[in-house]
PDB file of C-alpha atoms in Angstrom:
ATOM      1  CA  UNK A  12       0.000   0.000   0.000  1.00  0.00           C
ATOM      2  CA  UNK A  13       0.964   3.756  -1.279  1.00  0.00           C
ATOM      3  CA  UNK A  14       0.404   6.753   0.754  1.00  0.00           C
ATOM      4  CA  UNK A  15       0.900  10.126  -0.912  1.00  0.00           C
ATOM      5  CA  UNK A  16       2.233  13.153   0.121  1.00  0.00           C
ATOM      6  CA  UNK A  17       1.803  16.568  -1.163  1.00  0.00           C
ATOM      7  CA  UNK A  18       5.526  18.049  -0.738  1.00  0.00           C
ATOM      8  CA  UNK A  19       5.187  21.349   1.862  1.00  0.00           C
ATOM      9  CA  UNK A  20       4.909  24.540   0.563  1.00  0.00           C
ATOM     10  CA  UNK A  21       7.492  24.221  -2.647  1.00  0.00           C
ATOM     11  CA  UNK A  22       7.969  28.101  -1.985  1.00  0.00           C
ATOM     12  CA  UNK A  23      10.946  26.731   0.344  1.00  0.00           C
ATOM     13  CA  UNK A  24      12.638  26.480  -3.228  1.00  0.00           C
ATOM     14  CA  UNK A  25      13.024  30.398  -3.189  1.00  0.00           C
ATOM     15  CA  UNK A  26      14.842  29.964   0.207  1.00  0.00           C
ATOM     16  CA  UNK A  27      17.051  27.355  -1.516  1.00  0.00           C
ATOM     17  CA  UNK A  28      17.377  29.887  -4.035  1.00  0.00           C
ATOM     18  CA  UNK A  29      18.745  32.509  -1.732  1.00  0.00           C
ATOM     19  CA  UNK A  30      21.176  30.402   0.471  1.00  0.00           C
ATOM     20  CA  UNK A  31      22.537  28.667  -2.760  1.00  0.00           C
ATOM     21  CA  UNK A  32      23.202  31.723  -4.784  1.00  0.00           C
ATOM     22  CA  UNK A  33      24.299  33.543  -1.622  1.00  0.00           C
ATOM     23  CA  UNK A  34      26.545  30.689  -0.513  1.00  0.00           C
ATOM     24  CA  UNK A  35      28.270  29.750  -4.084  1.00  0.00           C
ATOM     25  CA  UNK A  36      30.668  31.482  -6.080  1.00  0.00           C
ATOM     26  CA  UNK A  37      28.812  31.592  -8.843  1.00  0.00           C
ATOM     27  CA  UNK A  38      29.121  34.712 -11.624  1.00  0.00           C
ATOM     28  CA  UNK A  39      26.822  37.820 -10.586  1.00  0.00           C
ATOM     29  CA  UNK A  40      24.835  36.620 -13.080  1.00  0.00           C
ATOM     30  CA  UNK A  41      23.546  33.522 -11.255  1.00  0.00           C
ATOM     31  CA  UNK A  42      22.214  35.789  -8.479  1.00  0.00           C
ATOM     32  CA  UNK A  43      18.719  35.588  -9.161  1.00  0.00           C
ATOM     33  CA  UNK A  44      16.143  33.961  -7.627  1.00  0.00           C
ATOM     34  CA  UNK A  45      13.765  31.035  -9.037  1.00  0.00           C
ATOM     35  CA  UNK A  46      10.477  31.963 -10.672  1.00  0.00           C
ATOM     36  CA  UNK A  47       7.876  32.053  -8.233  1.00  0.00           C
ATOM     37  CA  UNK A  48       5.239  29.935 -10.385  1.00  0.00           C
ATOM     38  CA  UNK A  49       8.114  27.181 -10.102  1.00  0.00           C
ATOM     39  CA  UNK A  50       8.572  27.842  -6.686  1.00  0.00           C
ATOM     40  CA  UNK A  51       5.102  27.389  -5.995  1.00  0.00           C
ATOM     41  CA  UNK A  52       4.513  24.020  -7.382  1.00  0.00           C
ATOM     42  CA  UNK A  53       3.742  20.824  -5.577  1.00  0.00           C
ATOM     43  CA  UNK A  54       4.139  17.351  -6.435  1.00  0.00           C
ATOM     44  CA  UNK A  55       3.454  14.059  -5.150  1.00  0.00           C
ATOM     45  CA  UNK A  56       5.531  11.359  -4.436  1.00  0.00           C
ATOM     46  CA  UNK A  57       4.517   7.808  -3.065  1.00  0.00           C
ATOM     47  CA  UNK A  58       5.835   6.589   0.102  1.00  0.00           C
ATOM     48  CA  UNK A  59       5.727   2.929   1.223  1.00  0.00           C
ATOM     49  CA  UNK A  60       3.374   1.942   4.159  1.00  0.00           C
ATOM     50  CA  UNK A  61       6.308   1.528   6.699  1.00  0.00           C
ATOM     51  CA  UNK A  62       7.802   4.886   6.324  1.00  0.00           C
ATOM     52  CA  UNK A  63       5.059   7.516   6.051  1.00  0.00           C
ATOM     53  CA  UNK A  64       5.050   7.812   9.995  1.00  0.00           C
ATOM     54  CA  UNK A  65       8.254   9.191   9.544  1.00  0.00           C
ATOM     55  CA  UNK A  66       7.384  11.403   6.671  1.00  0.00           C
ATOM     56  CA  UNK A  67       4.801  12.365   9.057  1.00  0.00           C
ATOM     57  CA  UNK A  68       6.867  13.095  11.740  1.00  0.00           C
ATOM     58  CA  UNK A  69       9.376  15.045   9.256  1.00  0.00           C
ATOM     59  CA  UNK A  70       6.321  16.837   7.744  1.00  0.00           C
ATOM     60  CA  UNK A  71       4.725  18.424  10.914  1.00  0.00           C
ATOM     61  CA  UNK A  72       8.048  19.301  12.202  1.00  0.00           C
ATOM     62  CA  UNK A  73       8.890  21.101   8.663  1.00  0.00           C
ATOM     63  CA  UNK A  74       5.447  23.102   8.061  1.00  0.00           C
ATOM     64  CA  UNK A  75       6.111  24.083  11.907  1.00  0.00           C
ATOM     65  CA  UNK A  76       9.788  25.404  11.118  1.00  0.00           C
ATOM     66  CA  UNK A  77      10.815  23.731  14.033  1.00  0.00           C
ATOM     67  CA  UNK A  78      14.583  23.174  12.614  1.00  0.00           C
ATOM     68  CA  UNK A  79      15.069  20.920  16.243  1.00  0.00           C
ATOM     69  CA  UNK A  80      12.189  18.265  15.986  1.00  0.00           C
ATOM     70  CA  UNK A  81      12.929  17.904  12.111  1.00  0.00           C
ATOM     71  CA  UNK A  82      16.411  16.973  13.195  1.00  0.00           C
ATOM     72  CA  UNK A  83      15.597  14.447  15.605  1.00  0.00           C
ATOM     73  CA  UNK A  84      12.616  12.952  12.866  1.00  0.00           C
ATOM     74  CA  UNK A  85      15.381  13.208  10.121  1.00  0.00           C
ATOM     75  CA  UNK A  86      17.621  10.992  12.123  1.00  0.00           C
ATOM     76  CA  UNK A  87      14.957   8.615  13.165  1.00  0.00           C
ATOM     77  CA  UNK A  88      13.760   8.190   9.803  1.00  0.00           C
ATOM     78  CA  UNK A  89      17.661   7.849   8.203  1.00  0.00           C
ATOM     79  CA  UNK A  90      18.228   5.183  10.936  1.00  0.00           C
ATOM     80  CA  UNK A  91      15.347   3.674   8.963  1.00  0.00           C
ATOM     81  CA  UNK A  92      17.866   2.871   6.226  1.00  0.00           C
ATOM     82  CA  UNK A  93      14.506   3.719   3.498  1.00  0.00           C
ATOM     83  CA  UNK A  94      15.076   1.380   0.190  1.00  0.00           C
ATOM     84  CA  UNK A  95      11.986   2.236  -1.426  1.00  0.00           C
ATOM     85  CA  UNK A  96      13.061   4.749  -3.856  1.00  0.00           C
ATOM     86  CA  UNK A  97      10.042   7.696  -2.703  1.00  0.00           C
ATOM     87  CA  UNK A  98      11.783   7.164   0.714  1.00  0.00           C
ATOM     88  CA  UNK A  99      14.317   8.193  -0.364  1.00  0.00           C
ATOM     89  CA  UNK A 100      13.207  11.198  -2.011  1.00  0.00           C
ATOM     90  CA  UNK A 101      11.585  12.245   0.962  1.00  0.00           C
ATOM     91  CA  UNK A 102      14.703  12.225   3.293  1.00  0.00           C
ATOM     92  CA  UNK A 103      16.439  14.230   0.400  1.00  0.00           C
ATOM     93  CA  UNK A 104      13.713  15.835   0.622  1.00  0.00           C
ATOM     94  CA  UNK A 105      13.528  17.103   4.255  1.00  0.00           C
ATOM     95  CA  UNK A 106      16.952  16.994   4.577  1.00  0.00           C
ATOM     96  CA  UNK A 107      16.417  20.054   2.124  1.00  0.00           C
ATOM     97  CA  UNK A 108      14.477  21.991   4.096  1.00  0.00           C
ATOM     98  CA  UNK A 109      16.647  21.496   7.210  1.00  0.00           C
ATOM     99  CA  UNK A 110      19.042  23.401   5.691  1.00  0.00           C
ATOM    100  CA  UNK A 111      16.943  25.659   4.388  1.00  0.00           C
ATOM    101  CA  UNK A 112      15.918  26.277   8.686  1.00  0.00           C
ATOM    102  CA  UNK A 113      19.548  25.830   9.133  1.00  0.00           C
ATOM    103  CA  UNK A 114      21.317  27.933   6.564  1.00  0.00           C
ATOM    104  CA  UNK A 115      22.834  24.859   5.740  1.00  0.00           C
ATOM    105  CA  UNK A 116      24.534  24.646   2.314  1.00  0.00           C
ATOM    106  CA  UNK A 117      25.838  21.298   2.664  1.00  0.00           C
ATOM    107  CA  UNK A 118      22.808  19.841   3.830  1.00  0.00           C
ATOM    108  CA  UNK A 119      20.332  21.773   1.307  1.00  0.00           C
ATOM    109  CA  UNK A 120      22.784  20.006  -1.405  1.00  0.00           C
ATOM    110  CA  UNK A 121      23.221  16.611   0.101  1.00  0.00           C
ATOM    111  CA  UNK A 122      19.113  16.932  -0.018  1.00  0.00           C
ATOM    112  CA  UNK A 123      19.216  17.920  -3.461  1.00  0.00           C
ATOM    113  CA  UNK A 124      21.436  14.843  -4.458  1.00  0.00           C
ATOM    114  CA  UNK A 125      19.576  12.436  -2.656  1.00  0.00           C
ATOM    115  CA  UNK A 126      15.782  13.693  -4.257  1.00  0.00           C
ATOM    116  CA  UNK A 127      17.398  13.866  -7.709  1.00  0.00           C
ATOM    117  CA  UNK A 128      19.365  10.202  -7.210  1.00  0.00           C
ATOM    118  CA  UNK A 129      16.264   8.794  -6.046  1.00  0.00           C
ATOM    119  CA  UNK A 130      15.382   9.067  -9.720  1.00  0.00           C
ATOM    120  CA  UNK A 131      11.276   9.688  -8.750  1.00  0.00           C
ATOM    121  CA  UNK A 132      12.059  13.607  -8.532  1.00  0.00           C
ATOM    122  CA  UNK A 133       8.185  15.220 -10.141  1.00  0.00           C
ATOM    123  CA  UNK A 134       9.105  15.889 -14.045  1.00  0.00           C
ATOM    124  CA  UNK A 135       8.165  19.558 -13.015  1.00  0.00           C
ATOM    125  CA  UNK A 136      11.089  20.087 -10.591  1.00  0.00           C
ATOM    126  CA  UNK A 137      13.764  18.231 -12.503  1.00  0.00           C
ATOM    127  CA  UNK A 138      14.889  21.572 -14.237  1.00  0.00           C
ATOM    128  CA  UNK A 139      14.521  24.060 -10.707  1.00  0.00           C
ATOM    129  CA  UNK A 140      16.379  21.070  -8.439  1.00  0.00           C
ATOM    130  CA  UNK A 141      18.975  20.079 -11.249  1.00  0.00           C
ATOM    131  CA  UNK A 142      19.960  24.067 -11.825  1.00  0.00           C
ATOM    132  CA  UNK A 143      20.332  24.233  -7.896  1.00  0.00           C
ATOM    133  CA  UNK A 144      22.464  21.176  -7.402  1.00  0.00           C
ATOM    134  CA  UNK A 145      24.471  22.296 -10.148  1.00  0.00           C
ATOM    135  CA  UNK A 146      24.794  25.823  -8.275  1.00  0.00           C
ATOM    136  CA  UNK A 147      25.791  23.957  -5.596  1.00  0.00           C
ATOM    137  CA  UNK A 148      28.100  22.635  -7.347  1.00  0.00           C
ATOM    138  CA  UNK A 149      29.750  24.959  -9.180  1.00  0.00           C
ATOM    139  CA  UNK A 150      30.102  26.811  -5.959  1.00  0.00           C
ATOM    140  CA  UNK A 151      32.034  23.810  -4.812  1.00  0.00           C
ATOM    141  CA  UNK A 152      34.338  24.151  -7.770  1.00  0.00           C
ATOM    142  CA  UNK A 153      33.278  20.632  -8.377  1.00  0.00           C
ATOM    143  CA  UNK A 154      32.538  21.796 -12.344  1.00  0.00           C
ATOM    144  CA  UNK A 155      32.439  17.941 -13.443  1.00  0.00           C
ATOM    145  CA  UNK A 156      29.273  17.333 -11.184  1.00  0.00           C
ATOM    146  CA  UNK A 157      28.446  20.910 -11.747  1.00  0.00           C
ATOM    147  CA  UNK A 158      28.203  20.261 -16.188  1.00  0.00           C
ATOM    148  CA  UNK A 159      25.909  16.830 -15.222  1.00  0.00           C
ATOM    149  CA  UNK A 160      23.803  18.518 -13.495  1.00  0.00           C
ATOM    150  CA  UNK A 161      23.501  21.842 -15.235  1.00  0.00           C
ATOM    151  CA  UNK A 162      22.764  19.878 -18.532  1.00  0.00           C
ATOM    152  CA  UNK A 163      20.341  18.062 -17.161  1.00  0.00           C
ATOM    153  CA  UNK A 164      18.807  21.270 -16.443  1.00  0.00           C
ATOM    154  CA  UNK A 165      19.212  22.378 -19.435  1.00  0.00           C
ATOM    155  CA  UNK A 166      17.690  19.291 -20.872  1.00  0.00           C
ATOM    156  CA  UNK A 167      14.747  19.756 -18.680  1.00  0.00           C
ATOM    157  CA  UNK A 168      13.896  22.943 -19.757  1.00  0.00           C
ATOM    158  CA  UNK A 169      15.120  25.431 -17.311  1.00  0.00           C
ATOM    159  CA  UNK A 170      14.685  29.270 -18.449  1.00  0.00           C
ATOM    160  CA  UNK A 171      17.439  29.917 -15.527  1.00  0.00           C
ATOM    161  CA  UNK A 172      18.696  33.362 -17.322  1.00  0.00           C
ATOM    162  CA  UNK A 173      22.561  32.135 -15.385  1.00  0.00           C
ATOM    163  CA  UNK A 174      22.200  28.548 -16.854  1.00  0.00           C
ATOM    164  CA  UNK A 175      24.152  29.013 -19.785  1.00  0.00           C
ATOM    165  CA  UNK A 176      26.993  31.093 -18.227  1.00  0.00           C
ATOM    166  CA  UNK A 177      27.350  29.006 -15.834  1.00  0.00           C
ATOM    167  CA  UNK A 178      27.637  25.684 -17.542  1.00  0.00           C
ATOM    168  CA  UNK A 179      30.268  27.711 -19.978  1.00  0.00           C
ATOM    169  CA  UNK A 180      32.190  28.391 -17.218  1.00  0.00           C
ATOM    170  CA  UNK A 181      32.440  24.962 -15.984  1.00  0.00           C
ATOM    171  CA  UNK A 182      33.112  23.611 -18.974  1.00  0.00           C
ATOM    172  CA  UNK A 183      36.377  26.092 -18.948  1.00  0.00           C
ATOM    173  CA  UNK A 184      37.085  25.251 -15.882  1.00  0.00           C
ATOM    174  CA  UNK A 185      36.872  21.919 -16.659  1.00  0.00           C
ATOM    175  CA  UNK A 186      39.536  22.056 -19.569  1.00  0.00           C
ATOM    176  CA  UNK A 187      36.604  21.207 -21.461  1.00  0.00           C
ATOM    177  CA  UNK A 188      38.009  24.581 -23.720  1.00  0.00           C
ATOM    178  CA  UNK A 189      36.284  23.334 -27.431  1.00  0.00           C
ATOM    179  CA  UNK A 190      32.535  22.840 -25.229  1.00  0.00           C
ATOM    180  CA  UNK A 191      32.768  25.675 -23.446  1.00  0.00           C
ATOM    181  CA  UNK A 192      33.561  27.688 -26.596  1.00  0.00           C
ATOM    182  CA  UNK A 193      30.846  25.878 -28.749  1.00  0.00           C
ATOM    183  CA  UNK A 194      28.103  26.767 -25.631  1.00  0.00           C
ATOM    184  CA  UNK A 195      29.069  30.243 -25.338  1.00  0.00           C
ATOM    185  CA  UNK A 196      28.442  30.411 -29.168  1.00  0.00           C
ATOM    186  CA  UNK A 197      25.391  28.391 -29.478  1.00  0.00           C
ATOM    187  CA  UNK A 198      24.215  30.271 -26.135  1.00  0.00           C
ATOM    188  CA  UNK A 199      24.951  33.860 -27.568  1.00  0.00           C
ATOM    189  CA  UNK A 200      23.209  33.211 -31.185  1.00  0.00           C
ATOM    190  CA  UNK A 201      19.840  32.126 -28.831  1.00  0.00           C
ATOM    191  CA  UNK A 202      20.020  35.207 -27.370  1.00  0.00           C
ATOM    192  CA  UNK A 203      20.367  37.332 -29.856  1.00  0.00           C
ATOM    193  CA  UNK A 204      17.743  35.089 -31.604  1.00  0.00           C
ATOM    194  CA  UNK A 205      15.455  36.201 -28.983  1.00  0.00           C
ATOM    195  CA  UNK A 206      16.063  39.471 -29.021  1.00  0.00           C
ATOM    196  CA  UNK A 207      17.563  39.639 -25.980  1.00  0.00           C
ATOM    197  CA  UNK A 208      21.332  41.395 -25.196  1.00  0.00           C
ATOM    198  CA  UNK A 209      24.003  38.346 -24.500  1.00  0.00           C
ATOM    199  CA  UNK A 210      25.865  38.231 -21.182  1.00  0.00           C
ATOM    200  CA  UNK A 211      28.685  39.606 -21.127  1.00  0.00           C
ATOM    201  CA  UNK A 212      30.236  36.998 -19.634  1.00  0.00           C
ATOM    202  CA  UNK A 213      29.807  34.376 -22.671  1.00  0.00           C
ATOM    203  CA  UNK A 214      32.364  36.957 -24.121  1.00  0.00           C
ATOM    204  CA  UNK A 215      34.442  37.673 -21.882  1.00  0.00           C
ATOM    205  CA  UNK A 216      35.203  33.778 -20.436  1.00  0.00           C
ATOM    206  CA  UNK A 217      35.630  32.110 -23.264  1.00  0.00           C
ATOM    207  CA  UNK A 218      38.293  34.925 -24.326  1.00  0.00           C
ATOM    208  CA  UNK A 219      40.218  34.551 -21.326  1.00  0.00           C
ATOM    209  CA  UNK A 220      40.510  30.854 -21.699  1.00  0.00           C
ATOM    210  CA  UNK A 221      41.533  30.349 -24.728  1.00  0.00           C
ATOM    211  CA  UNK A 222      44.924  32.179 -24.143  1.00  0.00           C
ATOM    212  CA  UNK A 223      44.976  30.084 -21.048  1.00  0.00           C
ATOM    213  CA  UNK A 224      44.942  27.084 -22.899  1.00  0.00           C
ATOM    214  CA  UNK A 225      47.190  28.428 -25.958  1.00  0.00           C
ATOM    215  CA  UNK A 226      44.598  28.540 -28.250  1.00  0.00           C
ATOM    216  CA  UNK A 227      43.684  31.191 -30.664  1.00  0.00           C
TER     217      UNK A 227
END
């Protein structure tokens, strides 16, 4: 037997917004905060029979912002050792907002991780919680980790006005010189396309790393 669970108040994802961009190093650009019509959607995700006490216990402690009892309730239900794979999303998934209570950075992206690796993530989110993690990990200069997971926002459809400076940049990072080149382009045509003016930054990055590499 199933039990669903409507996820809390998904406007928490503009307070991941704020202590992500706030904590990373990300380019100015990246400083903005998501949409508010993403922020504001819910989804559901099953949870097995045994476990929804605990995603009860997690839930009440969350929607009362009491960062202390959804501590204890996180622990309780990670002693659980969940296998099911919506388990699993909700631990990410509280673990989130603990950090969001906290002002935690490395628990708000080990609770990214864990929703997204728990590959039952709602389609809707995929491109808000991918662009995050990859925030995350940019921030971290992890840029392999960050490239995953900013493509897969990307693939997902994320309008994330940073995205595409910020996957350039870890691509340079990265010694990935010839991708983050080709991105930059590709991301600077769109733009244009659009009628919109190009970051400066897809400029400016790529030209400092190709010199850096000894390329022309």
């Amino acid at each position: 037997m199933l039990t669903r669970f409507r996820q809390v108040s998904v406007s928490a994802m503009t307070a991941v917004a704020g202590c992500a961009l706030m904590a990373s190093a990300a380019p100015a650009a990246a400083k903005e905060k998501p949409k508010k019509e993403e922020a504001s959607k819910g989804a559901q995700v099953a949870v097995s029979k045994g476990f929804s006490p605990a995603v009860k216990k997690m839930m009440d402690a969350a929607n009362a912002k009491d960062a202390a009892t959804l501590q204890t309730a996180l622990a309780e239900a990670q002693a659980a050792s969940p296998t099911e794979a919506g388990d699993r999303y909700w631990l990410g998934y509280y673990r989130l907002q603990l950090g969001i209570l906290n002002k935690d950075k490395a628990a708000q992206g080990q609770g990214l991780d864990e929703m997204l690796d728990s590959g039952v993530s709602p389609a809707e989110m995929q491109g808000t919680y991918n662009f995050f993690s990859g925030n995350f990990a940019y921030g971290d200069r992890n840029y392999a980790k960050a490239i995953q997971r900013l493509e897969a926002a990307k693939a997902s459809g994320s309008t994330e006005a940073s995205l595409p400076l910020l996957l350039v940049d870890s691509y340079l990072n990265n010694n990935q010189v010839d991708q983050g080149v080709a991105l930059a382009k590709a991301s600077i045509e769109a733009a244009r396309a659009a009628g919109q003016q190009p970051s400066e930054g897809l400029y400016v990055r790529p030209a400092k790393a190709l010199p850096a590499a000894k390329r022309t």
